[in-house]
XYZ file of C-alpha atoms in Angstrom:
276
model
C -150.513 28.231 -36.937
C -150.408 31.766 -35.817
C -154.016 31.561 -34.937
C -153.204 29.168 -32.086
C -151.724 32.338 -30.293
C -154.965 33.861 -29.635
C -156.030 30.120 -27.286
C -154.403 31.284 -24.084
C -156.526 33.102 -21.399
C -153.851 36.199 -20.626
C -155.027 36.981 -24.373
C -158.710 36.050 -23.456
C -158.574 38.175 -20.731
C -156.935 41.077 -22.977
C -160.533 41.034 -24.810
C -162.481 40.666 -21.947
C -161.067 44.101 -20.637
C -161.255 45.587 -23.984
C -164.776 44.574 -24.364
C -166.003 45.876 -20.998
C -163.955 49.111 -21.210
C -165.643 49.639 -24.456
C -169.304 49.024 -23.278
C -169.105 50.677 -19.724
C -167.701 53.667 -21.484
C -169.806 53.736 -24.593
C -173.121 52.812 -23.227
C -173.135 53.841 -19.774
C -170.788 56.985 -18.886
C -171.640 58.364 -22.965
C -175.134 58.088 -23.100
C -175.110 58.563 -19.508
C -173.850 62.025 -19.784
C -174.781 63.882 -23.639
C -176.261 60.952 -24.940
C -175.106 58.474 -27.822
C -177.696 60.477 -30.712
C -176.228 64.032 -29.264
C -173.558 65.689 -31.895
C -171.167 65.770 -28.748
C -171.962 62.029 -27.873
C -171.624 61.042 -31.103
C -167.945 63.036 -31.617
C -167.153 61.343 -27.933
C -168.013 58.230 -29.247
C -166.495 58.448 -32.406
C -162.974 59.611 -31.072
C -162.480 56.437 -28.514
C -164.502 53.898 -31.076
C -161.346 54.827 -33.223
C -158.480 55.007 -30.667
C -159.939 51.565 -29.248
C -160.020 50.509 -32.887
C -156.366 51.621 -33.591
C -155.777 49.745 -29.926
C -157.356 46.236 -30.842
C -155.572 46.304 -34.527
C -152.085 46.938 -33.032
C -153.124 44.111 -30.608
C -153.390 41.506 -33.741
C -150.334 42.837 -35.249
C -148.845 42.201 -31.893
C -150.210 38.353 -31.499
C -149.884 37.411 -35.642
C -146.621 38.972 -36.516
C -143.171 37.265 -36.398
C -141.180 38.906 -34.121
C -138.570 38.048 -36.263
C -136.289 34.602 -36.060
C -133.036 33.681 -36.705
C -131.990 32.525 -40.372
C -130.552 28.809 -39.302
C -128.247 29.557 -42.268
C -127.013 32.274 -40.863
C -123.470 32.955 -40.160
C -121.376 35.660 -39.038
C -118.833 38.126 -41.058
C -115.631 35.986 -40.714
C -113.901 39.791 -41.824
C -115.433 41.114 -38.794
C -115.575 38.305 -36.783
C -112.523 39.055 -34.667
C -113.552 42.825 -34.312
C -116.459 42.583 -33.427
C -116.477 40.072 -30.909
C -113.905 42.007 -28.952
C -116.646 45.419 -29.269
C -119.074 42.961 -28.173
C -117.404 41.881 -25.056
C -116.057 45.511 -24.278
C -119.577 46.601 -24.242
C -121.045 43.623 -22.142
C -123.062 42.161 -25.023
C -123.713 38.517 -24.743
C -121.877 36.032 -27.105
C -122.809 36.089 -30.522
C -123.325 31.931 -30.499
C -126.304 30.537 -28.618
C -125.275 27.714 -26.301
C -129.182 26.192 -26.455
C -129.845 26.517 -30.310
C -126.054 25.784 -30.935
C -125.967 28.458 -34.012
C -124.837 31.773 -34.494
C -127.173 34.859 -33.587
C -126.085 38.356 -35.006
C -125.810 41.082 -32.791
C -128.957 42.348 -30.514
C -130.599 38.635 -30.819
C -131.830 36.575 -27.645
C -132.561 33.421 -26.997
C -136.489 33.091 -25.874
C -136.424 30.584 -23.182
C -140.674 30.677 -24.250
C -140.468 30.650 -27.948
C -137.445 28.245 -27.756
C -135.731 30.181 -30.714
C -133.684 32.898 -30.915
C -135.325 36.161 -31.431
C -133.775 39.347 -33.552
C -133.754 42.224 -31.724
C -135.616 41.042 -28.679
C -137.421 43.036 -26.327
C -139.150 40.639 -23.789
C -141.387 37.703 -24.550
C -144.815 39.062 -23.797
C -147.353 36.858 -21.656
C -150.731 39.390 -22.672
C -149.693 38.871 -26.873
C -148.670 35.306 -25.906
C -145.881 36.581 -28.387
C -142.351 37.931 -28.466
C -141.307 41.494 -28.862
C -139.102 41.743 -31.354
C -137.539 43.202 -34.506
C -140.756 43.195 -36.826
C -143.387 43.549 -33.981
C -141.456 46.324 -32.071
C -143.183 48.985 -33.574
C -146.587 47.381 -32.978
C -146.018 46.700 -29.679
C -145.159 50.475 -29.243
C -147.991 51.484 -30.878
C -150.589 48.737 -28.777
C -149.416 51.010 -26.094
C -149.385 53.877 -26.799
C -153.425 53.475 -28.297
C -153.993 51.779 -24.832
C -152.879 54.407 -23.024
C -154.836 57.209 -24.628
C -157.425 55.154 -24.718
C -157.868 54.747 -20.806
C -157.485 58.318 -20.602
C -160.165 59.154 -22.827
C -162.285 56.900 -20.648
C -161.090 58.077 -17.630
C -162.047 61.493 -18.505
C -165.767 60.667 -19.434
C -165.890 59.555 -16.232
C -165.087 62.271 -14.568
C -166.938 64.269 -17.000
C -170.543 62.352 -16.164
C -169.761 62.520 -12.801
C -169.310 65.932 -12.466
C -172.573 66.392 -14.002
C -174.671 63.483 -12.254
C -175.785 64.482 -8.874
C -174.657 61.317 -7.226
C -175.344 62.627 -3.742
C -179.232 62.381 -4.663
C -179.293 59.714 -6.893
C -181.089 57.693 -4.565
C -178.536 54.496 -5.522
C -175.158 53.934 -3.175
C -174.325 51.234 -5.926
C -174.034 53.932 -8.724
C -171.606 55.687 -6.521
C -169.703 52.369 -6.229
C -169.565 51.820 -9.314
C -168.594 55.598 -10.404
C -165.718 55.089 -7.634
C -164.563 51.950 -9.040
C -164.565 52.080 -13.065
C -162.709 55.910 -11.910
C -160.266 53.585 -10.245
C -159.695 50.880 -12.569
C -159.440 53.679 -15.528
C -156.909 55.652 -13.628
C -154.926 52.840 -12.157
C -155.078 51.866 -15.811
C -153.981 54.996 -17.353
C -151.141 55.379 -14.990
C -149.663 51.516 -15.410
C -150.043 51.915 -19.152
C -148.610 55.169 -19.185
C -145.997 54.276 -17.348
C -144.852 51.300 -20.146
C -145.164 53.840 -22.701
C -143.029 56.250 -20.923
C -140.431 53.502 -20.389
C -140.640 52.208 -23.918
C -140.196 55.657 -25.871
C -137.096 56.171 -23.369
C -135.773 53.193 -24.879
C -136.850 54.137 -28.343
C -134.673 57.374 -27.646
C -131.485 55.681 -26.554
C -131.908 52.886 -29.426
C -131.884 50.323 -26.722
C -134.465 47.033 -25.652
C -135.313 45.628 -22.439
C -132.723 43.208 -22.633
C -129.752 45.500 -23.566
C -130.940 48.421 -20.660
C -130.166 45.847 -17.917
C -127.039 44.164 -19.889
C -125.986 48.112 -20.357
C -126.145 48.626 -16.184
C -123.576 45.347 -15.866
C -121.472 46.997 -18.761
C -121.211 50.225 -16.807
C -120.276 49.010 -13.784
C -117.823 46.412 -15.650
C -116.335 49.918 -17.293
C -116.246 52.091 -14.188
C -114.334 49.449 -12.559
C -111.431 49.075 -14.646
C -111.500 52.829 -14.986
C -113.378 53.436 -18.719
C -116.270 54.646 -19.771
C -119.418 53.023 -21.267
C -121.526 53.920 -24.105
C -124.081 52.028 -25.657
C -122.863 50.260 -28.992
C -126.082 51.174 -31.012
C -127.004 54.696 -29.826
C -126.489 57.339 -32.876
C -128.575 60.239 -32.082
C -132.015 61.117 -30.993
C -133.542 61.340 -34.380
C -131.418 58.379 -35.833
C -132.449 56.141 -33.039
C -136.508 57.287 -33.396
C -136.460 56.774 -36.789
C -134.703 53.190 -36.976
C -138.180 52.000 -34.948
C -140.944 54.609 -36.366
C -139.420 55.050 -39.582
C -138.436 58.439 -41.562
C -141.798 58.717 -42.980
C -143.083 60.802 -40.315
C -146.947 60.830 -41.216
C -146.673 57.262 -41.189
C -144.924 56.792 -37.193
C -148.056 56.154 -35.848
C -149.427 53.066 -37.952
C -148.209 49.924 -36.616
C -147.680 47.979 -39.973
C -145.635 50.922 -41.458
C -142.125 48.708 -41.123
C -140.883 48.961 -44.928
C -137.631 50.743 -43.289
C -136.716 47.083 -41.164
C -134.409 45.327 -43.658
C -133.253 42.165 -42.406
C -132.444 42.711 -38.792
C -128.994 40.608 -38.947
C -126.970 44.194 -38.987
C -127.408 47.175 -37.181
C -125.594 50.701 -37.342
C -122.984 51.818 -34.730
C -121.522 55.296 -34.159
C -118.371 53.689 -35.336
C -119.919 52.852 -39.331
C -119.982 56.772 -39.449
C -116.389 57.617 -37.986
């Protein structure tokens, strides 16, 4: 059951944070500083309810959705077999047979040493979604992020905000300044750790690369430099291409994580060399 995902405490602990990130910065630093009734509390409030909305729904998706396994009928292109084996090893791209599952895996899939299965397209296998990241969750993933991020930011900012307009220094409390210091803390440090995934992530979104493949590309490089060629990456195609292949060419719809209706059956990808 898919369900049984959500019994594991990194996930527990994913609400937890939610939940208090939510009250401390509807409840207290909100109504602390305009008030929850006020037209500008209310617009504050409004504007996180929904990115923290937005956050927690890309969090399901995350947790319930298949990242995406392979078919145990599957089977390579004999045609291409030869070929493409030879681009595979040229490029440092591990072995299209899995040693552990002892079946064929098309190009870009992993074997999940978690899941026990070979993923399409995988990213990592993510302890906080008790999930993989993979070909059909990908975009969700992103898009958990990328909420989370601006999320923490928008928190972190009505922090700032309430403190800059509490007199703290004659509040007559040393805890409230404590705990001003600290939430400001934990929301930044936050912000920044978040932020700094999401800048990763859309880097690889760019370059049409995962986790996996970055660190397999830095072996292929130095493989190439040493025998005196030059590396590029087997799936890049261009900076629009490569955004579009995860977001999808429906622009207005990029930022909704369920929006996958471009993802056909993640068994073939595109190379520079389909268009030459």
């Amino acid at each position: 059951m898919k369900c049984e995902r959500f019994l594991s405490i990194p996930i527990f602990m994913v609400f937890l944070l939610i939940g208090v990130v939510c009250y401390v910065t509807l409840f207290i630093f909100i109504e602390d500083w305009v008030g929850l009734k006020s037209s500008a509390g209310s617009l504050n409030a409004l504007i996180f309810i929904s990115l923290a909305s937005l956050c927690l729904f890309s969090f399901f998706c995350c947790v319930l959705i298949d990242p995406g396994y392979v078919p145990a009928s599957y089977v390579p292109d004999i045609e291409d077999s030869e070929s493409s084996d030879q681009e595979l090893k040229k490029n440092g791209i591990s072995s299209r047979r899995c040693d552990k599952c002892s079946t064929y895996k098309p190009p870009r899939a992993h074997h999940c040493r978690v899941c026990r299965r070979c993923v399409l397209r995988m990213d990592h296998h993510c302890l906080w979604i008790n999930n993989c990241v993979g070909y059909w969750n990908y975009k969700a993933f992103v898009m958990l992020v990328l909420y989370a991020t601006l999320g923490c930011l928008y928190s972190t900012v009505m922090i700032i905000y309430c403190a800059s307009h509490k007199d703290l220094e004659y509040s007559g409390s040393g805890g409230l300044k404590v705990f001003y210091v600290m939430s400001g803390l934990m929301m930044a440090s936050l912000s920044i750790m978040l932020g700094t995934l999401l800048g990763w992530h859309v880097y690889l979104i760019i370059h049409n690369m995962t986790t996996i493949e970055y660190y397999e590309g830095i072996r292929a490089s130095w493989l190439a430099r040493k025998s005196g060629q030059s590396y590029r990456h087997p799936y890049n195609l261009s900076f629009y291409k490569n955004i579009i292949s995860v977001l999808g060419p429906n622009v207005l719809k990029w930022l909704w994580p369920t929006a996958v209706s471009h993802l056909k059956d993640g068994l073939i990808f595109p190379t520079p060399r389909d268009n030459s």
